[in-house]
Tab-separated table of C-alpha atoms and ligand atoms in Angstrom:
chain	number	residue	atom	x	y	z
A	9	MET	CA	0.069	-0.128	-0.108
A	10	ASN	CA	1.149	3.292	-0.956
A	11	THR	CA	1.464	5.852	1.977
A	12	VAL	CA	0.835	9.302	1.447
A	13	LEU	CA	0.827	12.523	3.931
A	14	HIS	CA	-1.530	15.105	2.554
A	15	ILE	CA	0.013	18.731	3.670
A	16	SER	CA	-2.470	21.557	3.807
A	17	THR	CA	-3.736	24.326	6.028
A	18	GLU	CA	-7.236	23.184	6.263
A	19	CYS	CA	-9.044	19.961	6.670
A	20	TYR	CA	-12.708	19.676	7.428
A	21	PRO	CA	-14.010	19.379	10.455
A	22	ALA	CA	-10.982	20.427	12.126
A	23	ALA	CA	-10.357	23.597	10.035
A	24	LYS	CA	-12.148	24.840	7.159
A	25	ALA	CA	-12.393	28.100	5.401
A	26	GLY	CA	-12.973	26.961	1.833
A	27	GLY	CA	-13.623	24.318	-0.389
A	28	MET	CA	-10.018	23.197	0.013
A	29	GLY	CA	-11.008	22.065	3.606
A	30	ASP	CA	-13.481	19.557	2.632
A	31	VAL	CA	-11.558	18.326	-0.059
A	32	VAL	CA	-8.494	17.336	2.009
A	33	GLY	CA	-11.076	16.216	4.603
A	34	ALA	CA	-12.824	13.595	2.296
A	35	LEU	CA	-10.475	12.989	-0.266
A	36	PRO	CA	-7.883	10.371	2.316
A	37	ILE	CA	-11.613	8.477	3.412
A	38	TYR	CA	-11.769	7.379	-0.144
A	39	LEU	CA	-7.936	6.760	-0.971
A	40	PRO	CA	-7.667	3.249	1.199
A	41	ASN	CA	-9.919	1.414	-1.288
A	42	GLN	CA	-7.798	2.461	-4.029
A	43	GLY	CA	-4.675	0.837	-2.044
A	44	VAL	CA	-3.379	4.251	-0.690
A	45	GLU	CA	-3.106	4.650	3.151
A	46	ALA	CA	-3.781	8.746	3.354
A	47	SER	CA	-2.745	10.515	6.567
A	48	VAL	CA	-3.365	14.343	6.784
A	49	ILE	CA	-1.253	16.891	8.662
A	50	ILE	CA	-2.332	20.632	9.184
A	51	PRO	CA	-1.696	23.633	11.730
A	52	LYS	CA	-3.387	23.364	15.243
A	53	TYR	CA	-5.545	26.427	15.075
A	54	ARG	CA	-7.606	27.531	18.177
A	55	THR	CA	-10.955	26.010	16.961
A	56	LYS	CA	-13.855	24.551	18.229
A	57	TRP	CA	-13.201	21.066	16.987
A	58	PHE	CA	-9.426	21.015	18.224
A	59	ASP	CA	-10.735	22.307	21.688
A	60	SER	CA	-12.929	19.369	21.915
A	61	LYS	CA	-10.452	16.812	20.890
A	62	SER	CA	-7.592	14.811	22.726
A	63	LEU	CA	-4.112	14.573	20.714
A	64	LYS	CA	-0.959	13.051	21.804
A	65	THR	CA	2.421	14.753	20.977
A	66	VAL	CA	4.522	12.563	19.115
A	67	HIS	CA	7.589	14.917	18.329
A	68	ARG	CA	8.620	17.773	19.964
A	69	SER	CA	11.729	19.944	19.044
A	70	SER	CA	12.471	23.642	17.964
A	71	LEU	CA	13.389	24.924	14.250
A	72	LYS	CA	15.299	28.030	13.210
A	73	LEU	CA	13.321	30.731	11.254
A	74	GLY	CA	15.865	33.263	10.299
A	75	GLU	CA	17.399	34.549	13.561
A	76	ASP	CA	14.584	32.999	15.838
A	77	GLN	CA	14.234	29.644	17.336
A	78	ILE	CA	11.127	28.797	17.486
A	79	LYS	CA	9.385	25.373	19.413
A	80	TYR	CA	6.887	23.236	17.957
A	81	SER	CA	5.582	20.105	18.467
A	82	ILE	CA	3.709	17.509	16.116
A	83	GLU	CA	0.767	16.135	17.614
A	84	LYS	CA	-1.633	12.934	16.674
A	85	LEU	CA	-5.492	12.624	17.096
A	86	ASP	CA	-5.946	10.327	19.667
A	87	ASP	CA	-9.443	8.362	18.474
A	88	GLN	CA	-10.674	7.106	15.237
A	89	SER	CA	-13.220	9.760	14.444
A	90	LEU	CA	-11.468	10.964	11.045
A	91	LYS	CA	-11.315	7.169	9.835
A	92	TYR	CA	-7.431	8.279	8.788
A	93	PRO	CA	-4.488	9.118	10.575
A	94	PHE	CA	-4.558	12.913	11.780
A	95	TYR	CA	-1.462	15.005	12.768
A	96	CYS	CA	-0.762	18.766	13.243
A	97	VAL	CA	1.987	21.059	14.079
A	98	ASN	CA	1.391	23.058	17.254
A	99	ILE	CA	3.409	26.237	16.852
A	100	PRO	CA	2.452	28.271	20.072
A	101	GLY	CA	2.054	31.975	18.698
A	102	LEU	CA	2.214	31.601	15.201
A	103	PHE	CA	-1.254	29.140	14.921
A	104	ASP	CA	-3.125	29.152	18.339
A	105	ARG	CA	-5.695	31.499	16.742
A	106	GLU	CA	-9.566	31.324	16.048
A	107	ASN	CA	-9.561	32.387	12.270
A	108	ILE	CA	-7.628	30.370	10.008
A	109	TYR	CA	-6.154	33.280	7.679
A	110	LEU	CA	-7.936	36.412	9.010
A	111	GLY	CA	-7.532	38.858	11.558
A	112	GLU	CA	-10.415	40.884	13.483
A	113	ASP	CA	-9.728	43.281	10.949
A	114	GLY	CA	-10.808	40.896	8.156
A	115	HIS	CA	-7.431	41.369	6.608
A	116	GLY	CA	-4.584	38.587	6.121
A	117	TYR	CA	-2.568	37.802	9.226
A	118	LYS	CA	0.508	40.109	8.595
A	119	ASP	CA	3.025	37.179	9.835
A	120	GLU	CA	1.384	35.199	7.482
A	121	VAL	CA	5.017	34.587	5.864
A	122	GLN	CA	6.548	33.436	8.987
A	123	ARG	CA	3.245	31.261	9.563
A	124	ASN	CA	3.569	29.505	6.216
A	125	PHE	CA	7.268	28.958	6.578
A	126	ALA	CA	7.227	27.669	9.854
A	127	PHE	CA	4.955	25.296	9.074
A	128	GLN	CA	6.234	24.008	6.342
A	129	ILE	CA	9.872	23.656	8.024
A	130	ALA	CA	8.231	21.899	11.189
A	131	ILE	CA	6.662	19.079	8.924
A	132	LEU	CA	10.275	18.796	7.180
A	133	GLU	CA	12.454	18.591	10.153
A	134	TRP	CA	9.787	15.960	11.692
A	135	LEU	CA	9.918	13.802	8.535
A	136	MET	CA	13.613	13.856	8.766
A	137	LEU	CA	13.517	12.007	12.467
A	138	SER	CA	10.018	10.483	12.605
A	139	LYS	CA	9.221	6.690	12.992
A	140	GLU	CA	6.114	7.589	10.966
A	141	LYS	CA	7.463	7.032	7.023
A	142	PHE	CA	5.360	8.469	4.312
A	143	GLU	CA	6.135	7.651	0.528
A	144	ILE	CA	4.533	10.587	-0.952
A	145	LEU	CA	4.114	14.234	0.096
A	146	HIS	CA	0.895	15.615	-1.203
A	147	CYS	CA	0.826	19.238	-1.145
A	148	HIS	CA	-2.284	21.712	-1.063
A	149	ASP	CA	-2.045	25.387	-2.445
A	150	HIS	CA	0.738	27.723	-2.196
A	151	MET	CA	1.053	27.927	1.388
A	152	THR	CA	2.536	24.696	1.379
A	153	GLY	CA	4.384	25.391	-1.992
A	154	LEU	CA	7.500	25.586	-0.852
A	155	ILE	CA	7.793	21.823	0.403
A	156	PRO	CA	9.082	20.524	-2.828
A	157	PHE	CA	11.550	23.202	-3.175
A	158	MET	CA	13.331	22.843	0.078
A	159	LEU	CA	13.365	18.905	-0.670
A	160	LYS	CA	15.403	19.938	-4.053
A	161	ALA	CA	17.551	22.494	-2.725
A	162	CYS	CA	17.748	22.384	1.217
A	163	LYS	CA	20.709	20.422	2.347
A	164	ALA	CA	19.332	20.038	5.710
A	165	TYR	CA	16.674	17.541	3.732
A	166	ASN	CA	18.922	15.554	1.643
A	167	LYS	CA	17.743	12.577	3.157
A	168	LEU	CA	14.004	13.395	1.914
A	169	SER	CA	15.323	14.605	-1.822
A	170	GLU	CA	14.003	11.720	-3.396
A	171	THR	CA	10.919	11.668	-2.215
A	172	PRO	CA	8.082	12.203	-4.671
A	173	THR	CA	5.897	15.510	-4.600
A	174	LEU	CA	2.495	15.840	-5.906
A	175	PHE	CA	1.362	19.549	-6.065
A	176	THR	CA	-2.646	20.333	-5.970
A	177	ILE	CA	-3.640	23.889	-7.320
A	178	HIS	CA	-7.271	24.442	-5.494
A	179	ASN	CA	-7.182	28.054	-6.606
A	180	GLY	CA	-4.346	29.599	-8.764
A	181	GLN	CA	-5.385	33.196	-8.275
A	182	TYR	CA	-3.148	33.063	-4.677
A	183	ARG	CA	0.161	32.775	-5.443
A	184	GLY	CA	2.191	33.454	-2.243
A	185	ILE	CA	4.119	36.314	-3.781
A	186	LEU	CA	6.696	37.763	-1.397
A	187	ASP	CA	9.869	40.015	-1.304
A	188	TRP	CA	13.268	38.379	-1.443
A	189	SER	CA	14.111	39.374	1.850
A	190	SER	CA	11.832	36.242	2.994
A	191	ALA	CA	14.352	34.037	1.482
A	192	LYS	CA	16.258	34.589	4.893
A	193	LEU	CA	13.698	32.959	6.740
A	194	LEU	CA	14.414	29.588	4.624
A	195	PRO	CA	16.661	26.574	6.065
A	196	HIS	CA	20.345	27.231	4.177
A	197	PHE	CA	20.120	26.445	0.280
A	198	ASP	CA	22.669	26.946	-2.374
A	199	THR	CA	22.406	30.129	-4.485
A	200	SER	CA	22.365	28.249	-7.819
A	201	PHE	CA	18.535	26.802	-6.609
A	202	LYS	CA	17.086	30.562	-6.412
A	203	GLY	CA	15.912	30.274	-9.943
A	204	LEU	CA	13.266	27.772	-8.629
A	205	LEU	CA	11.806	29.832	-6.151
A	206	ASP	CA	11.720	33.275	-8.361
A	207	TRP	CA	9.227	34.277	-11.021
A	208	ASP	CA	9.102	37.998	-12.372
A	209	GLY	CA	11.537	38.793	-9.864
A	210	ASN	CA	9.951	37.525	-6.959
A	211	ILE	CA	9.905	34.735	-4.707
A	212	ASN	CA	6.892	33.469	-5.959
A	213	CYS	CA	5.553	30.135	-3.741
A	214	LEU	CA	3.095	28.865	-6.376
A	215	ALA	CA	5.507	28.848	-9.191
A	216	ALA	CA	8.319	27.372	-7.017
A	217	ALA	CA	5.645	24.441	-6.567
A	218	ILE	CA	4.698	23.951	-10.350
A	219	LYS	CA	8.735	23.897	-10.702
A	220	CYS	CA	10.093	21.966	-7.863
A	221	ALA	CA	6.817	19.221	-7.760
A	222	TRP	CA	6.922	15.559	-9.289
A	223	GLN	CA	3.277	16.130	-10.375
A	224	VAL	CA	1.010	19.089	-10.588
A	225	THR	CA	-2.947	18.766	-10.527
A	226	THR	CA	-6.007	21.377	-10.730
A	227	VAL	CA	-8.632	20.336	-8.814
A	228	SER	CA	-10.971	19.830	-12.511
A	229	PRO	CA	-9.557	19.071	-16.595
A	230	SER	CA	-11.321	22.162	-17.881
A	231	TYR	CA	-9.259	24.425	-15.125
A	232	MET	CA	-6.148	22.962	-16.324
A	233	LEU	CA	-7.150	23.400	-19.667
A	234	GLU	CA	-8.014	27.393	-18.872
A	235	LEU	CA	-4.650	27.828	-16.777
A	236	ALA	CA	-2.677	26.057	-19.850
A	237	GLU	CA	-4.156	29.200	-22.086
A	238	ASP	CA	-4.603	32.000	-19.604
A	239	PHE	CA	-2.510	31.857	-16.161
A	240	ASP	CA	-1.456	35.536	-16.819
A	241	THR	CA	2.641	35.975	-16.137
A	242	LEU	CA	2.434	31.850	-15.234
A	243	THR	CA	1.091	30.714	-18.504
A	244	PRO	CA	4.521	29.982	-20.099
A	245	LEU	CA	5.338	28.336	-16.684
A	246	LEU	CA	2.667	26.383	-17.102
A	247	GLN	CA	3.044	25.315	-20.409
A	248	SER	CA	6.193	24.451	-20.016
A	249	GLU	CA	5.542	21.670	-16.802
A	250	LYS	CA	2.693	20.677	-18.934
A	251	SER	CA	3.989	17.149	-19.331
A	252	LYS	CA	3.609	16.146	-15.660
A	253	CYS	CA	0.389	18.206	-14.962
A	254	THR	CA	-3.323	16.700	-14.836
A	255	GLY	CA	-6.787	17.800	-14.152
A	256	ILE	CA	-8.580	15.467	-11.817
A	257	LEU	CA	-12.398	16.618	-10.654
A	258	ASN	CA	-12.873	16.630	-7.291
A	259	GLY	CA	-15.495	14.737	-5.341
A	260	ILE	CA	-17.690	15.301	-2.271
A	261	ASP	CA	-18.174	13.316	0.844
A	262	ASN	CA	-20.976	11.425	0.469
A	263	GLU	CA	-21.647	10.479	4.128
A	264	ILE	CA	-21.614	13.719	5.329
A	265	TRP	CA	-23.743	14.778	2.100
A	266	ASN	CA	-26.415	12.287	2.630
A	267	PRO	CA	-30.275	13.544	2.396
A	268	THR	CA	-31.350	10.678	4.806
A	269	LYS	CA	-28.535	11.349	7.704
A	270	ASP	CA	-27.842	15.086	7.263
A	271	THR	CA	-27.537	16.141	10.916
A	272	TYR	CA	-28.302	19.903	10.428
A	273	LEU	CA	-31.376	19.145	8.635
A	274	ASP	CA	-34.767	19.171	10.289
A	275	PHE	CA	-36.255	17.185	7.810
A	276	THR	CA	-34.108	14.144	6.095
A	277	LEU	CA	-35.223	12.024	3.356
A	278	GLU	CA	-37.279	9.189	4.340
A	279	ASN	CA	-38.910	6.290	2.540
A	280	ASP	CA	-37.251	7.944	-0.389
A	281	ASP	CA	-40.067	10.247	-0.623
A	282	TRP	CA	-38.173	13.391	-2.367
A	283	LYS	CA	-41.191	15.676	-2.816
A	284	LYS	CA	-41.663	15.304	0.914
A	285	PHE	CA	-38.327	16.178	1.741
A	286	LYS	CA	-37.912	18.659	-0.603
A	287	ARG	CA	-41.104	20.155	0.533
A	288	SER	CA	-40.566	20.360	4.097
A	289	ASN	CA	-37.388	21.723	3.846
A	290	LYS	CA	-38.511	24.453	1.576
A	291	SER	CA	-41.357	25.641	3.540
A	292	ASN	CA	-38.845	25.551	6.676
A	293	LEU	CA	-36.272	27.801	5.129
A	294	ILE	CA	-38.715	30.030	3.465
A	295	LYS	CA	-40.642	30.557	7.022
A	296	GLY	CA	-37.165	30.872	9.053
A	297	ASN	CA	-35.845	33.952	6.705
A	298	ASN	CA	-39.771	35.253	6.313
A	299	LEU	CA	-39.967	34.876	2.599
A	300	LYS	CA	-42.868	35.127	0.283
A	301	SER	CA	-43.972	30.967	-0.510
A	302	ARG	CA	-45.444	29.134	-3.796
A	303	ARG	CA	-42.848	30.766	-5.911
A	304	PRO	CA	-39.355	29.084	-6.918
A	305	LEU	CA	-36.830	29.561	-4.221
A	306	PHE	CA	-33.300	30.700	-5.493
A	307	GLY	CA	-29.783	30.098	-3.129
A	308	PHE	CA	-26.555	31.292	-3.001
A	309	ILE	CA	-23.526	30.147	-0.614
A	310	GLY	CA	-20.262	31.071	-0.575
A	311	ARG	CA	-17.798	34.209	-0.521
A	312	LEU	CA	-18.980	37.269	-1.644
A	313	ALA	CA	-15.988	37.728	-4.051
A	314	TYR	CA	-15.403	38.836	-7.638
A	315	GLN	CA	-14.140	35.103	-8.408
A	316	LYS	CA	-17.403	33.731	-7.387
A	317	GLY	CA	-19.463	36.633	-9.263
A	318	ALA	CA	-21.172	37.941	-6.079
A	319	ASP	CA	-21.554	41.328	-7.536
A	320	ILE	CA	-23.291	39.629	-10.769
A	321	ILE	CA	-25.841	38.107	-8.606
A	322	THR	CA	-26.521	41.381	-6.847
A	323	GLU	CA	-27.448	43.192	-10.218
A	324	ALA	CA	-29.030	40.057	-12.063
A	325	ILE	CA	-31.527	39.890	-9.093
A	326	SER	CA	-32.098	43.387	-8.731
A	327	ILE	CA	-32.825	43.458	-12.268
A	328	CYS	CA	-35.342	40.458	-12.027
A	329	LEU	CA	-37.005	42.283	-8.816
A	330	GLU	CA	-37.503	45.337	-11.267
A	331	LYS	CA	-39.092	43.467	-13.755
A	332	LYS	CA	-41.298	42.234	-11.110
A	333	LEU	CA	-40.458	38.149	-11.756
A	334	VAL	CA	-41.549	36.063	-9.199
A	335	PHE	CA	-38.965	34.255	-7.055
A	336	SER	CA	-37.532	34.140	-3.572
A	337	THR	CA	-33.770	34.218	-3.094
A	338	ILE	CA	-31.792	33.180	-0.271
A	339	ILE	CA	-27.993	34.591	-0.043
A	340	LEU	CA	-25.540	33.158	2.644
A	341	GLY	CA	-22.078	34.654	2.563
A	342	SER	CA	-19.408	36.910	3.622
A	343	GLY	CA	-16.942	38.650	2.168
A	344	ASP	CA	-16.381	42.096	-0.054
A	345	LYS	CA	-17.989	44.869	1.913
A	346	GLU	CA	-19.492	46.729	-1.124
A	347	ILE	CA	-21.148	43.887	-2.151
A	348	GLU	CA	-22.170	42.895	1.308
A	349	LYS	CA	-23.690	46.446	1.550
A	350	SER	CA	-25.594	46.424	-1.946
A	351	LEU	CA	-27.004	42.758	-1.078
A	352	LEU	CA	-28.184	44.222	2.351
A	353	ALA	CA	-29.691	47.158	0.917
A	354	LEU	CA	-31.722	44.919	-1.776
A	355	ALA	CA	-32.852	42.716	0.951
A	356	LYS	CA	-34.266	45.880	3.008
A	357	LYS	CA	-35.870	47.202	-0.418
A	358	TYR	CA	-37.677	43.882	-0.772
A	359	PRO	CA	-37.913	42.189	2.202
A	360	ARG	CA	-40.283	39.130	1.537
A	361	ASP	CA	-38.102	38.815	-1.831
A	362	ILE	CA	-34.756	38.196	-0.986
A	363	SER	CA	-32.985	37.584	2.593
A	364	VAL	CA	-29.382	38.042	3.093
A	365	THR	CA	-27.111	36.397	5.837
A	366	ILE	CA	-23.839	37.545	6.139
A	367	ALA	CA	-22.165	34.850	7.949
A	368	TYR	CA	-20.207	31.372	7.016
A	369	ASP	CA	-22.972	28.897	8.649
A	370	GLU	CA	-22.422	25.508	8.006
A	371	LYS	CA	-26.135	24.270	9.330
A	372	MET	CA	-28.065	27.129	7.487
A	373	ALA	CA	-25.935	25.726	4.058
A	374	HIS	CA	-26.998	22.616	4.364
A	375	GLN	CA	-30.806	23.434	4.691
A	376	ILE	CA	-30.144	25.918	1.694
A	377	TYR	CA	-29.065	23.078	-0.528
A	378	ALA	CA	-31.792	21.114	0.738
A	379	GLY	CA	-34.840	23.476	0.632
A	380	CYS	CA	-34.042	25.590	-2.528
A	381	ASP	CA	-34.898	24.720	-5.912
A	382	PHE	CA	-32.187	26.303	-7.736
A	383	LEU	CA	-28.484	27.387	-6.684
A	384	LEU	CA	-27.064	30.147	-8.181
A	385	MET	CA	-23.380	30.178	-8.844
A	386	PRO	CA	-22.276	32.683	-11.286
A	387	SER	CA	-18.181	32.325	-11.003
A	388	ARG	CA	-16.168	34.319	-13.388
A	389	PHE	CA	-13.666	31.014	-12.849
A	390	GLU	CA	-14.141	28.370	-10.506
A	391	PRO	CA	-11.720	25.638	-9.988
A	392	CYS	CA	-13.713	22.927	-9.100
A	393	GLY	CA	-16.968	24.349	-7.010
A	394	LEU	CA	-18.328	21.763	-4.711
A	395	ASN	CA	-21.261	23.844	-3.993
A	396	GLN	CA	-22.786	22.623	-7.581
A	397	MET	CA	-22.076	18.934	-6.205
A	398	TYR	CA	-23.870	19.606	-2.953
A	399	ALA	CA	-26.542	21.074	-4.547
A	400	MET	CA	-27.518	18.386	-6.725
A	401	ARG	CA	-26.923	15.827	-4.216
A	402	TYR	CA	-30.279	17.361	-2.776
A	403	GLY	CA	-31.950	17.365	-5.882
A	404	THR	CA	-31.721	20.961	-6.054
A	405	LEU	CA	-30.631	22.380	-9.724
A	406	PRO	CA	-27.653	24.806	-10.298
A	407	VAL	CA	-27.545	27.677	-12.160
A	408	VAL	CA	-23.776	28.156	-13.627
A	409	THR	CA	-21.194	29.567	-16.129
A	410	HIS	CA	-19.703	27.671	-18.289
A	411	VAL	CA	-16.067	27.707	-16.291
A	412	GLY	CA	-14.016	25.495	-14.738
A	413	GLY	CA	-15.298	22.429	-12.905
A	414	LEU	CA	-18.629	24.252	-13.184
A	415	LYS	CA	-17.935	22.858	-17.140
A	416	ASP	CA	-17.015	19.684	-16.028
A	417	SER	CA	-19.755	18.887	-13.913
A	418	VAL	CA	-23.283	20.686	-14.684
A	419	ARG	CA	-24.611	19.848	-18.608
A	420	ASP	CA	-27.658	22.100	-19.563
A	421	ILE	CA	-31.088	20.771	-19.155
A	422	ASN	CA	-31.482	21.329	-22.928
A	423	SER	CA	-28.750	18.433	-23.292
A	424	GLY	CA	-30.212	16.289	-21.149
A	425	GLY	CA	-28.575	17.728	-18.086
A	426	SER	CA	-29.351	18.600	-14.485
A	427	GLY	CA	-28.668	22.178	-14.499
A	428	ILE	CA	-28.712	25.407	-16.354
A	429	VAL	CA	-25.847	26.956	-17.926
A	430	THR	CA	-25.705	30.211	-18.710
A	431	LYS	CA	-24.563	31.883	-21.909
A	432	SER	CA	-22.504	34.603	-20.532
A	433	ILE	CA	-20.685	35.882	-17.197
A	434	ASN	CA	-22.348	38.702	-16.645
A	435	ALA	CA	-26.046	40.057	-15.276
A	436	ILE	CA	-27.517	39.586	-18.395
A	437	GLY	CA	-26.453	36.116	-18.863
A	438	PHE	CA	-27.993	35.532	-15.192
A	439	VAL	CA	-30.927	36.986	-15.675
A	440	GLU	CA	-31.754	34.836	-19.145
A	441	GLY	CA	-30.255	32.030	-16.170
A	442	ILE	CA	-33.197	33.247	-13.888
A	443	GLU	CA	-35.697	33.533	-16.122
A	444	ARG	CA	-35.125	29.880	-17.516
A	445	SER	CA	-35.262	28.374	-14.066
A	446	ILE	CA	-38.381	30.153	-13.647
A	447	ALA	CA	-39.909	28.802	-16.521
A	448	LEU	CA	-38.830	25.212	-15.908
A	449	TYR	CA	-40.146	25.570	-12.457
A	450	SER	CA	-43.636	26.090	-13.708
A	451	ASP	CA	-43.518	22.839	-15.735
A	452	LYS	CA	-43.645	20.456	-12.759
A	453	LYS	CA	-43.184	17.361	-14.772
A	454	MET	CA	-40.502	18.559	-16.322
A	455	PHE	CA	-38.523	20.274	-13.432
A	456	THR	CA	-39.364	17.069	-11.295
A	457	LYS	CA	-37.372	14.971	-13.982
A	458	HIS	CA	-34.341	17.224	-13.692
A	459	SER	CA	-34.452	17.198	-10.187
A	460	LYS	CA	-34.525	13.601	-10.163
A	461	THR	CA	-31.314	13.224	-12.890
A	462	SER	CA	-29.677	15.661	-10.871
A	463	LYS	CA	-29.698	13.610	-7.248
A	464	ASN	CA	-28.951	10.535	-9.210
A	465	LEU	CA	-25.854	11.571	-10.309
A	466	ASP	CA	-22.842	10.199	-8.256
A	467	TRP	CA	-20.719	12.538	-7.273
A	468	SER	CA	-18.450	10.556	-4.720
A	469	TRP	CA	-14.799	10.760	-4.215
A	470	ASN	CA	-14.386	7.111	-5.937
A	471	GLN	CA	-13.659	7.732	-9.287
A	472	SER	CA	-11.596	10.482	-8.321
A	473	ALA	CA	-9.458	8.809	-5.856
A	474	LYS	CA	-8.753	6.009	-8.260
A	475	LYS	CA	-7.395	8.496	-10.385
A	476	TYR	CA	-5.048	9.993	-7.536
A	477	SER	CA	-3.945	6.571	-7.226
A	478	GLU	CA	-2.989	6.127	-10.751
A	479	LEU	CA	-0.828	9.027	-10.215
A	480	TYR	CA	0.855	7.992	-7.154
A	481	ASP	CA	1.434	4.747	-8.624
A	482	LYS	CA	3.908	6.882	-11.194
A	483	PHE	CA	6.067	7.701	-8.411
A	484	VAL	CA	6.818	4.592	-6.765
B	3	GLC	C1	-11.231	26.476	-4.045
B	3	GLC	C2	-11.530	26.681	-5.348
B	3	GLC	C3	-12.885	25.779	-5.590
B	3	GLC	C4	-12.684	24.219	-5.533
B	3	GLC	C5	-11.887	24.249	-4.165
B	3	GLC	C6	-11.500	22.729	-3.467
B	3	GLC	O1	-12.115	26.928	-2.860
B	3	GLC	O2	-12.114	27.915	-5.566
B	3	GLC	O3	-13.596	25.861	-7.235
B	3	GLC	O4	-13.763	23.503	-5.401
B	3	GLC	O5	-11.121	25.129	-3.827
B	3	GLC	O6	-10.880	22.270	-4.544
């Protein structure tokens, strides 16, 4: 059995800020069936989950970060609740905070570089000495992108230099671009390796990972094709490394996303009675949010960010309400302050038509997937997107743009699929999408047919886990 260590800054349910947390929390559960034993390591934050768990220290030492000597320990979860071996790096002062990335002012922590570097160095220091042996290191996003570099360039880790590395890009927009002065925080490396860290005159953690990892994946095949065509300044890099690049579509954890067992829902699916499941969850949602009933219900869940097209939603809904189209909307998310403001203003103007909750709320998210008729996803780009899969699993039709992972998972109802794919990525495209959804909803027979197609699709990790295991097999 291959042994793989997933190195990430998030893992659901221990700590999650976005989809990467879901992926790292679920993929390792499905790998053993493919002959891979997967473990996970993340930083130890001060989340509720960590507070409630008992962890056993397996290694304790200190590391050098520039001029500073920093104490750290590696701890291992002492129960079987996660179905895979789970480790964390405890670095008091750097990670014992409630939020993963953002300080109270809503901006990234000022010591982000120190945090990411110390986390990665601690893992390599531990691996040099530990009894636990992992044949492959699987790193996620730029926060762990210097590990493949350090294995190649730092003498101190020579013993690990033959360890294969796989690097997964969950979101290529975030790159870890740093001033060269940060290099002094890294363990000593020969200056002949400097070029591996560099892109456009800065340290670029994402670029370094693409150069140094043995294999690179994105979280959908279409996103890989899109990046190969246009990854702005990184386009030539990805093109020159394309022989080691693959796109593998994410899956979802069918145990957590299970309409018959979902503990976040007040009404679970019983006796396969989908009509009742949808009806009771919808009416619950409508009542709870004081919305008008007897009309199609749309949802949006996620970061209120440009990537997610949150501004497109605001404009499109506003146009549709002015046109007096009959529908209700529930929005759940937080992010860009301007978008938050305009959404709240819209909800104030049309209080019974649109409800806006500025928050991250896992329970409410599950209720929206279960209770809505449609889920809106006007993403400008989407490396994979998991929300459309959660929605379909609960018989909710996604209304999406034709990009990245959305392209790979949602086919339009006009081509026998289970969603509405809009023609253009703007408010007009989305107004059209909403109009088509409303028309579909009024044709009850067709609507039920498509909702049925959607919930019968299989989004579990099995297929993707197989593809990852085939990639791991190339290494060993
Ligand atoms: C990032 C991407 C999203 C993807 C997720 C998990 O959050 O933006 O598209 O689904 O990572 O890979």
